[in-house]
Tab-separated table of C-alpha atoms in Angstrom:
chain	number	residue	atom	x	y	z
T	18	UNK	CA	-29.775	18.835	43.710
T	19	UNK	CA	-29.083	16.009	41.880
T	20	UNK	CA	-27.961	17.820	38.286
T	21	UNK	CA	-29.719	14.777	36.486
T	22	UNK	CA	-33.213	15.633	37.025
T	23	UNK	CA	-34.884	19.015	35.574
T	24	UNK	CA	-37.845	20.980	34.804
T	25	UNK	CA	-37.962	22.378	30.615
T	26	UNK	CA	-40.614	24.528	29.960
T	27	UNK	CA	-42.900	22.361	32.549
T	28	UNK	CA	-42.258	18.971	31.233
T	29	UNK	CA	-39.495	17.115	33.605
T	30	UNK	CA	-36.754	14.819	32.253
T	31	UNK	CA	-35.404	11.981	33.786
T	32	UNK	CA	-32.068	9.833	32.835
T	33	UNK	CA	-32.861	7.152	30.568
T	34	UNK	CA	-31.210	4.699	27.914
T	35	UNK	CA	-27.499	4.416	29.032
T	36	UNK	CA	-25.006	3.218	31.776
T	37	UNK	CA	-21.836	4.569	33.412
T	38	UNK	CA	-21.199	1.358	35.155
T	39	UNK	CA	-21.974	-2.718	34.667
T	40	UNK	CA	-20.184	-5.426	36.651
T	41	UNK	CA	-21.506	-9.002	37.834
T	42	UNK	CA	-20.224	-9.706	41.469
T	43	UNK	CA	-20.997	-12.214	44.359
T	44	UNK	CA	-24.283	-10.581	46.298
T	45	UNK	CA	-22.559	-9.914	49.193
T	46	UNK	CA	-20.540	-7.255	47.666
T	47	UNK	CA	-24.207	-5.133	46.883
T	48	UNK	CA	-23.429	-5.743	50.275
T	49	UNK	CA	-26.815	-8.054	50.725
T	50	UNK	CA	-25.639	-10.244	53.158
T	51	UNK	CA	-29.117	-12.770	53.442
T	52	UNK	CA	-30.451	-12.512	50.010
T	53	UNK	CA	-29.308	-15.967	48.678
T	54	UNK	CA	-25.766	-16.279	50.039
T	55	UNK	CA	-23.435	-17.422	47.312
T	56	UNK	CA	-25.438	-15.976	43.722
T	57	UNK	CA	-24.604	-13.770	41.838
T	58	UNK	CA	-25.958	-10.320	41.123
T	59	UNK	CA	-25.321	-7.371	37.958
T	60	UNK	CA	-25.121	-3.840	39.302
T	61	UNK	CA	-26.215	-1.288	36.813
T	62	UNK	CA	-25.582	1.987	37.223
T	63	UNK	CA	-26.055	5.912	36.024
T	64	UNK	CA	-24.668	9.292	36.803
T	65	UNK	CA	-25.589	11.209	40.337
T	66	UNK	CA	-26.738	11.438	43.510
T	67	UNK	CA	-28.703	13.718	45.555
T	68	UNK	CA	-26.107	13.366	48.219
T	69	UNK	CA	-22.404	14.805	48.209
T	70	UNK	CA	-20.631	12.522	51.003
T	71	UNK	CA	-17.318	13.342	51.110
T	72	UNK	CA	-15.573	9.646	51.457
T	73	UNK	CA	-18.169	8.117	48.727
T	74	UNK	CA	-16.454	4.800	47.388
T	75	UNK	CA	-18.507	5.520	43.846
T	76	UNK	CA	-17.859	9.248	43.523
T	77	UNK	CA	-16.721	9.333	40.209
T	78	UNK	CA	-20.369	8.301	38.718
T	79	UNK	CA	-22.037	10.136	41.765
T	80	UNK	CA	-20.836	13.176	41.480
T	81	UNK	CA	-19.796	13.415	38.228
T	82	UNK	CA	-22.105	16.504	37.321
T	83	UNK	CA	-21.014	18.340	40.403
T	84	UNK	CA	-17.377	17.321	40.510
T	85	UNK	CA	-14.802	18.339	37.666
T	86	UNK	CA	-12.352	16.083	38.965
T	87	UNK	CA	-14.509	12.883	37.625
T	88	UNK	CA	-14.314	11.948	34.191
T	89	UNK	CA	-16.415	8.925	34.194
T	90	UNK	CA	-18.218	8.613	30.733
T	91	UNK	CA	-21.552	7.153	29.644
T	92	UNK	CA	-22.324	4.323	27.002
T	93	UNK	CA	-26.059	4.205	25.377
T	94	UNK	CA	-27.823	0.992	25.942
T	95	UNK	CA	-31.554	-1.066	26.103
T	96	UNK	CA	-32.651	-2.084	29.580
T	97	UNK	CA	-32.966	-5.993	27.273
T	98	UNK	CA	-28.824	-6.146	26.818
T	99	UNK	CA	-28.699	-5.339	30.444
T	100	UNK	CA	-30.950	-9.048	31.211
T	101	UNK	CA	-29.034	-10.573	28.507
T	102	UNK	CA	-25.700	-9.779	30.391
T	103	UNK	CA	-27.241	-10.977	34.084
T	104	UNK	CA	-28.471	-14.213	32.430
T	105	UNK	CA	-25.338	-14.850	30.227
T	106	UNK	CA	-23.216	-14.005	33.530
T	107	UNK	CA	-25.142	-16.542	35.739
T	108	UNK	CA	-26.749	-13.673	37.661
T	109	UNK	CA	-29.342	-14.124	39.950
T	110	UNK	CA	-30.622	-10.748	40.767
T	111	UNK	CA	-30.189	-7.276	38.976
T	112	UNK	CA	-29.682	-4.394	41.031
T	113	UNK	CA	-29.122	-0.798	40.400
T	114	UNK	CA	-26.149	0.531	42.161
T	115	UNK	CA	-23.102	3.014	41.835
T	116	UNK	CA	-25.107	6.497	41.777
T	117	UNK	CA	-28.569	6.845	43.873
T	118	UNK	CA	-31.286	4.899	42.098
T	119	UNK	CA	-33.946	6.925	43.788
T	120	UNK	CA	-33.302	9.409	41.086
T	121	UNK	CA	-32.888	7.098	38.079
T	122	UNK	CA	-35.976	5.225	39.351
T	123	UNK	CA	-37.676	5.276	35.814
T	124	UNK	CA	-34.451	3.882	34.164
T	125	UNK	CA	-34.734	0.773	36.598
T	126	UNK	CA	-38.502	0.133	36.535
T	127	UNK	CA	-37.670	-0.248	32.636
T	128	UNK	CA	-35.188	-2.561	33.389
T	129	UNK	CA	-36.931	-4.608	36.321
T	130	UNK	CA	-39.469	-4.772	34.178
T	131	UNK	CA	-37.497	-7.199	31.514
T	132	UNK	CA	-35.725	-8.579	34.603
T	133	UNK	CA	-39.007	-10.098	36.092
T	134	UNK	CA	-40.176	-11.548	32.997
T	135	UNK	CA	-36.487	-13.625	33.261
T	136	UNK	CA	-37.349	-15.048	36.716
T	137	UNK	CA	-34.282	-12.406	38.246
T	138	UNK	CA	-34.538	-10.755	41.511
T	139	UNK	CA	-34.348	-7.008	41.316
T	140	UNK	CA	-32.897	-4.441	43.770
T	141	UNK	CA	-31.978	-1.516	44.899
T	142	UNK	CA	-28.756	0.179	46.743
T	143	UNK	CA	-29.752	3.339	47.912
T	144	UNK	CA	-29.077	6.212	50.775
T	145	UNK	CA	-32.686	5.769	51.201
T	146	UNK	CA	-33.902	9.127	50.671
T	147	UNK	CA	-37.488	8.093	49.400
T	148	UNK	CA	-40.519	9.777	49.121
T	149	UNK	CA	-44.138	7.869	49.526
T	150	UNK	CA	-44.688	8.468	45.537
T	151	UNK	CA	-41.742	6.773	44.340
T	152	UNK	CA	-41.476	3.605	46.739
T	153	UNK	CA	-45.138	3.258	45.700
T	154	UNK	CA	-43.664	3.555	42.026
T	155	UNK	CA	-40.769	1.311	42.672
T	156	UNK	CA	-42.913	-1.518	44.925
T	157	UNK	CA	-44.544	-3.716	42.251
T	158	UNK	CA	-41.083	-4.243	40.428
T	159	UNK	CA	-38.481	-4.012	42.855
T	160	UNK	CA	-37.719	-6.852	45.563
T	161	UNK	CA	-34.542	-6.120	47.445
T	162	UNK	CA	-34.119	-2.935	48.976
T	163	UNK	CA	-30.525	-1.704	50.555
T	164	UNK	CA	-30.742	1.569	52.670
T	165	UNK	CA	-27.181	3.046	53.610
T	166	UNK	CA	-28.157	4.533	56.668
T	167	UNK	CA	-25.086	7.032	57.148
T	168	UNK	CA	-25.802	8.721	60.517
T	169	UNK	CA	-27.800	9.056	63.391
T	170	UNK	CA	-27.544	12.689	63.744
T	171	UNK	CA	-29.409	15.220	61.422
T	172	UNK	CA	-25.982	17.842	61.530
T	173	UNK	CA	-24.099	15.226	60.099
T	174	UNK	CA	-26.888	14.381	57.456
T	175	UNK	CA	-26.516	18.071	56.676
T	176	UNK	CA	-23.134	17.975	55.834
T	177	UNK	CA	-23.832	15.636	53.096
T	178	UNK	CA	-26.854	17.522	51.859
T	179	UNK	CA	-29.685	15.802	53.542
T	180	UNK	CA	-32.335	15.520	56.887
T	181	UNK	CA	-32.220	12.458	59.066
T	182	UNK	CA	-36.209	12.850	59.494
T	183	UNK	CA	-36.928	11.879	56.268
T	184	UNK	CA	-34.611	8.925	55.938
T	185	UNK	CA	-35.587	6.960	59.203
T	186	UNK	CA	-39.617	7.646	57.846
T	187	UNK	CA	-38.528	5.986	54.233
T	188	UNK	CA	-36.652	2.875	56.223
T	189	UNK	CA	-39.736	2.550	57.932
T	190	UNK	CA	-42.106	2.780	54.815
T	191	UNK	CA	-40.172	0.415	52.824
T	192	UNK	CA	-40.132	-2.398	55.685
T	193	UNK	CA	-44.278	-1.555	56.002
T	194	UNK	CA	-44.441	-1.810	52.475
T	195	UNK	CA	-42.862	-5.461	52.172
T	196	UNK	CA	-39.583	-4.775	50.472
T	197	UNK	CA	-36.828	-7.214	51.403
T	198	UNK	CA	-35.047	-4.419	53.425
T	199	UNK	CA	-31.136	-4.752	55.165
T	200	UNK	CA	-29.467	-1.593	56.169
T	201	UNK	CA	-25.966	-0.996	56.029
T	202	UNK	CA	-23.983	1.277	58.317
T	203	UNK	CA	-20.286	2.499	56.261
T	204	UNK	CA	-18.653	3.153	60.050
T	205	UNK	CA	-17.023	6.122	59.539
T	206	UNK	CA	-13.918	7.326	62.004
T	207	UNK	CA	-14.675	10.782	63.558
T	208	UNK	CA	-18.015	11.198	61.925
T	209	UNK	CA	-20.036	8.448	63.023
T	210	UNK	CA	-18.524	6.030	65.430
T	211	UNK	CA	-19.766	6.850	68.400
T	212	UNK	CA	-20.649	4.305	70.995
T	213	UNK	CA	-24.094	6.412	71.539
T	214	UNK	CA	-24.675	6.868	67.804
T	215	UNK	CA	-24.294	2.848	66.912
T	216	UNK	CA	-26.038	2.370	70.155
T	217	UNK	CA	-29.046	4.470	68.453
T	218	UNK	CA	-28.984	2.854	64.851
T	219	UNK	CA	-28.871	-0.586	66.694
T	220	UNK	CA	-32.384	0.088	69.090
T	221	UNK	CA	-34.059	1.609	65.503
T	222	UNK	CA	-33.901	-1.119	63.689
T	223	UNK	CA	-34.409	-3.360	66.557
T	224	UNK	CA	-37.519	-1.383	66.946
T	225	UNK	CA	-38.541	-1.975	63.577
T	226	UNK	CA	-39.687	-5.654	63.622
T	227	UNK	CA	-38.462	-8.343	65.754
T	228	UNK	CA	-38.866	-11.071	63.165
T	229	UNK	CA	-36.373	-12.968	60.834
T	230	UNK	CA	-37.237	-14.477	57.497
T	231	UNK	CA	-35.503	-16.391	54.960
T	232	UNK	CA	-35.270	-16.435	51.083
């Protein structure tokens, strides 16, 4: 599904060891909007996505396996240059970003790893599409979690290669399990701007905890 992951004679292999993509921006533009307004966070990022959304802002690293029209290379790197960027930059937080982490997950616990010891915040922009196994994996090194919850419909999840079920169970998991968790909706004209459909994402996560708490 997402071309990065495979099975080789029963051993699997998983992306590690370089980047397609490395900026330091406000935190607000991860978009976390409550996570220490005003710092700074580096975005790290790899090569594909388990999802094939047709208006994806980051499709050249996303679907680069899938799409000939991208021609976004790779450069080899340690997850330690990657801390020694954030804390030259002034960075507060590291987050992985630009392709889905979910499936790069090893390649970020490697660098959240490093990040901790540096007193960073680590974090995650994601579509959310987790399994129990690998937000257990994820939860002793990652802090900030960002879910891009596209739809509220299943068809329109299957247009862009996934299930709604399985999302909204994740999103719930991950605010059970502690994460830091804000969920962004990319409003979308014609596929999901409904006045039911935001009516629906609104009453979910209103249903998912009434409380606020700052950082």
């Amino acid at each position: 599904m997402c071309k990065i992951r495979f099975n080789r004679g029963g051993k699997l292999y998983a992306p590690y060891g370089y980047l397609s993509g490395m900026q330091c921006d406000p935190i607000e533009k991860k978009p976390f909007f409550h996570v220490r307004p005003g710092s700074r966070a580096l975005s790290f990022g790899m090569l594909g996505c388990d999802l094939h959304c047709g208006y994806c802002q980051n499709w050249l690293t996303s679907q680069s396996l899938r799409d000939s029209r991208s021609s976004t290379d790779f450069i080899p790197i340690e997850p330690q240059a990657i801390i020694d960027k954030a804390i030259w930059t002034g960075a507060d937080a590291v987050v992985s970003t630009y392709n889905e982490p979910l499936i790069t997950a090893e390649w970020a616990v490697e660098v959240f790893r490093r990040a901790r010891q540096a007193g960073l915040l680590t974090g995650l922009v994601s579509n959310g599409n987790a399994t129990p196994e690998v937000l257990r994996y994820l939860r002793p090194w990652v802090d900030l979690y960002k879910v891009d919850l596209k739809s509220f419909s299943d068809r329109r999840y299957h247009e862009l290669g996934g299930r709604l079920g399985p999302i909204l169970e994740a999103i719930a998991l991950i605010h059970e399990m502690g994460f830091w968790l804000e969920i962004v909706t990319l409003v979308v004209p014609g596929f999901n701007d409904s006045d039911e459909e935001l009516r629906s994402i609104a009453r979910f996560i209103a249903d998912l905890s009434g409380t606020f708490r700052g950082m």
